[in-house]
Coordinates of C-alpha atoms in Angstrom, one line a residue:
X977 CA -106.6 -74.9 -61.1
X978 CA -109.2 -72.9 -59.1
X979 CA -106.8 -71.6 -56.4
X980 CA -104.8 -68.5 -57.1
X981 CA -101.2 -68.2 -56.0
X982 CA -102.3 -65.7 -53.3
X983 CA -104.3 -68.4 -51.5
X984 CA -101.5 -71.0 -51.5
X985 CA -99.1 -71.6 -48.7
X986 CA -95.4 -71.7 -49.3
X987 CA -94.5 -75.0 -51.0
X988 CA -98.1 -75.9 -51.5
X989 CA -99.1 -77.7 -54.8
X990 CA -102.6 -78.6 -56.0
X991 CA -102.8 -82.4 -56.3
X992 CA -106.3 -82.6 -57.7
X993 CA -109.7 -80.9 -57.8
X994 CA -112.6 -83.2 -57.0
X995 CA -115.3 -83.4 -59.6
X996 CA -118.9 -83.3 -58.5
X997 CA -121.1 -86.0 -60.0
X998 CA -123.9 -85.2 -62.3
X999 CA -126.4 -86.6 -59.8
X1000 CA -125.9 -83.3 -58.0
X1001 CA -128.0 -81.8 -60.8
X1002 CA -131.1 -84.1 -60.4
X1003 CA -133.4 -81.2 -59.3
X1004 CA -132.5 -78.8 -62.2
X1005 CA -132.9 -81.7 -64.6
X1006 CA -136.3 -82.6 -63.1
X1007 CA -137.4 -78.9 -63.3
X1008 CA -136.3 -78.7 -67.0
X1009 CA -138.2 -81.9 -67.9
X1010 CA -141.3 -80.6 -66.2
X1011 CA -141.0 -77.2 -68.0
X1012 CA -140.7 -79.0 -71.3
X1013 CA -143.6 -81.3 -70.7
X1014 CA -146.0 -78.8 -69.0
X1015 CA -147.2 -77.1 -72.2
X1016 CA -148.1 -80.5 -73.8
X1017 CA -150.3 -81.7 -70.9
X1018 CA -153.9 -81.6 -72.1
X1019 CA -155.7 -79.7 -69.3
X1020 CA -157.7 -77.2 -71.2
X1021 CA -157.2 -74.8 -74.1
X1022 CA -157.6 -71.6 -72.0
X1023 CA -154.8 -72.7 -69.6
X1024 CA -152.1 -72.8 -72.2
X1025 CA -151.0 -69.3 -71.4
X1026 CA -150.5 -70.2 -67.7
X1027 CA -148.7 -73.5 -68.5
X1028 CA -146.3 -71.5 -70.7
X1029 CA -145.7 -69.0 -67.9
X1030 CA -145.0 -71.8 -65.4
X1031 CA -142.8 -73.5 -67.9
X1032 CA -140.7 -70.3 -68.2
X1033 CA -140.6 -70.0 -64.4
X1034 CA -139.4 -73.6 -64.0
X1035 CA -136.7 -73.1 -66.7
X1036 CA -135.4 -70.0 -65.0
X1037 CA -135.4 -71.8 -61.6
X1038 CA -133.5 -74.7 -63.1
X1039 CA -131.0 -72.4 -64.7
X1040 CA -130.4 -70.5 -61.5
X1041 CA -130.1 -73.7 -59.5
X1042 CA -127.6 -75.1 -62.0
X1043 CA -125.5 -71.9 -61.9
X1044 CA -125.5 -71.9 -58.1
X1045 CA -124.5 -75.5 -57.9
X1046 CA -121.9 -75.5 -60.7
X1047 CA -120.2 -72.2 -59.9
X1048 CA -120.6 -72.3 -56.2
X1049 CA -118.4 -75.2 -55.1
X1050 CA -114.8 -76.0 -55.4
X1051 CA -113.2 -79.0 -53.6
X1052 CA -109.4 -79.1 -53.9
X1053 CA -106.7 -81.4 -52.5
X1054 CA -103.3 -79.9 -52.1
X1055 CA -100.1 -81.5 -50.6
X1056 CA -100.9 -79.7 -47.3
X1057 CA -104.6 -79.3 -46.9
X1058 CA -108.2 -80.0 -48.2
X1059 CA -110.1 -76.9 -49.3
X1060 CA -113.8 -76.6 -49.8
X1061 CA -115.2 -73.3 -51.1
X1062 CA -118.9 -72.8 -51.5
X1063 CA -121.0 -69.8 -52.6
X1064 CA -121.1 -67.3 -55.4
X1065 CA -122.0 -64.0 -53.7
X1066 CA -121.3 -65.0 -50.1
X1067 CA -118.2 -67.2 -49.8
X1068 CA -117.7 -69.9 -47.2
X1069 CA -114.3 -71.6 -47.1
X1070 CA -113.3 -74.6 -45.1
X1071 CA -109.6 -75.6 -45.0
X1072 CA -108.5 -78.8 -43.3
X1073 CA -104.8 -79.4 -42.6
X1074 CA -103.9 -82.9 -43.8
X1075 CA -101.6 -83.4 -40.8
X1076 CA -104.6 -83.1 -38.5
X1077 CA -106.9 -85.5 -40.4
X1078 CA -107.7 -88.6 -38.4
X1079 CA -109.9 -90.5 -40.8
X1080 CA -111.4 -90.5 -44.3
X1081 CA -114.7 -92.2 -44.7
X1082 CA -116.7 -92.9 -47.9
X1083 CA -120.4 -93.4 -48.0
X1084 CA -122.1 -94.6 -51.1
X1085 CA -125.7 -95.6 -51.7
X1086 CA -126.7 -98.3 -54.1
X1087 CA -127.1 -95.7 -56.9
X1088 CA -123.8 -94.2 -55.8
X1089 CA -122.1 -97.5 -56.2
X1090 CA -123.6 -98.0 -59.6
X1091 CA -122.9 -94.5 -60.9
X1092 CA -119.6 -94.1 -59.0
X1093 CA -120.4 -91.2 -56.7
X1094 CA -120.6 -90.7 -52.9
X1095 CA -119.9 -88.6 -49.9
X1096 CA -116.4 -88.2 -48.6
X1097 CA -116.3 -87.6 -44.8
X1098 CA -113.1 -86.1 -43.4
X1099 CA -112.7 -86.3 -39.6
X1100 CA -110.3 -84.1 -37.7
X1101 CA -110.9 -85.0 -34.1
X1102 CA -114.2 -83.6 -33.0
X1103 CA -115.1 -82.1 -36.4
X1104 CA -116.5 -84.0 -39.3
X1105 CA -116.8 -82.5 -42.7
X1106 CA -119.0 -84.1 -45.4
X1107 CA -118.3 -83.5 -49.1
X1108 CA -121.3 -84.7 -51.0
X1109 CA -121.7 -86.0 -54.6
X1110 CA -118.0 -86.6 -55.2
X1111 CA -117.2 -88.4 -58.5
X1112 CA -115.0 -91.4 -57.8
X1113 CA -115.0 -91.0 -54.0
X1114 CA -112.8 -94.1 -53.4
X1115 CA -110.0 -92.8 -55.7
X1116 CA -110.2 -89.4 -54.1
X1117 CA -110.0 -90.9 -50.7
X1118 CA -106.9 -92.8 -51.8
X1119 CA -105.3 -89.6 -53.0
X1120 CA -106.0 -87.9 -49.6
X1121 CA -104.5 -90.9 -47.8
X1122 CA -101.4 -90.8 -50.0
X1123 CA -100.9 -87.2 -49.1
X1124 CA -101.4 -87.9 -45.4
X1125 CA -98.9 -90.7 -45.6
X1126 CA -96.3 -88.4 -47.4
X1127 CA -96.7 -85.8 -44.6
X1128 CA -96.4 -88.5 -41.9
X1129 CA -93.3 -90.0 -43.5
X1130 CA -91.7 -86.6 -44.0
X1131 CA -92.3 -85.6 -40.4
X1132 CA -90.9 -89.0 -39.1
X1133 CA -87.8 -88.5 -41.2
X1134 CA -87.4 -85.0 -39.8
X1135 CA -87.8 -86.4 -36.3
X1136 CA -85.1 -89.0 -36.9
X1137 CA -82.6 -86.6 -38.3
X1138 CA -83.0 -84.1 -35.4

């Protein structure tokens, strides 16, 4: 998966990597469609050169936006923690220990329900982390809860034996 062995804790295994929904790409898609349509809009014959320049600019912006979105985010569930990494040049990493998670919430709009995407909100006491545009947020939430349950049952078994 996306995590190297150097970043893993002892005994840690990647359970799944969340997929981001294609609705995350609505702005690059809109810019691409605008870039394609712009040269064909009948404004005037002498403005074709400027429309082509703006089309090129829109295509470059859409490509850059797509690369930043696509390559800049990783959202991974392991058997011990949830990891969110963002950024290409500058890296921001959030790691939430599953044993400290108090609640998992899923928010879906009407479009999110139709196209099966939503926001997963993980709460650890006073901090809430929102992971947006997750594909299949309910199944991902179930996987997180299963791992939390495994950790809780393992710790209760350890408490009983000690």
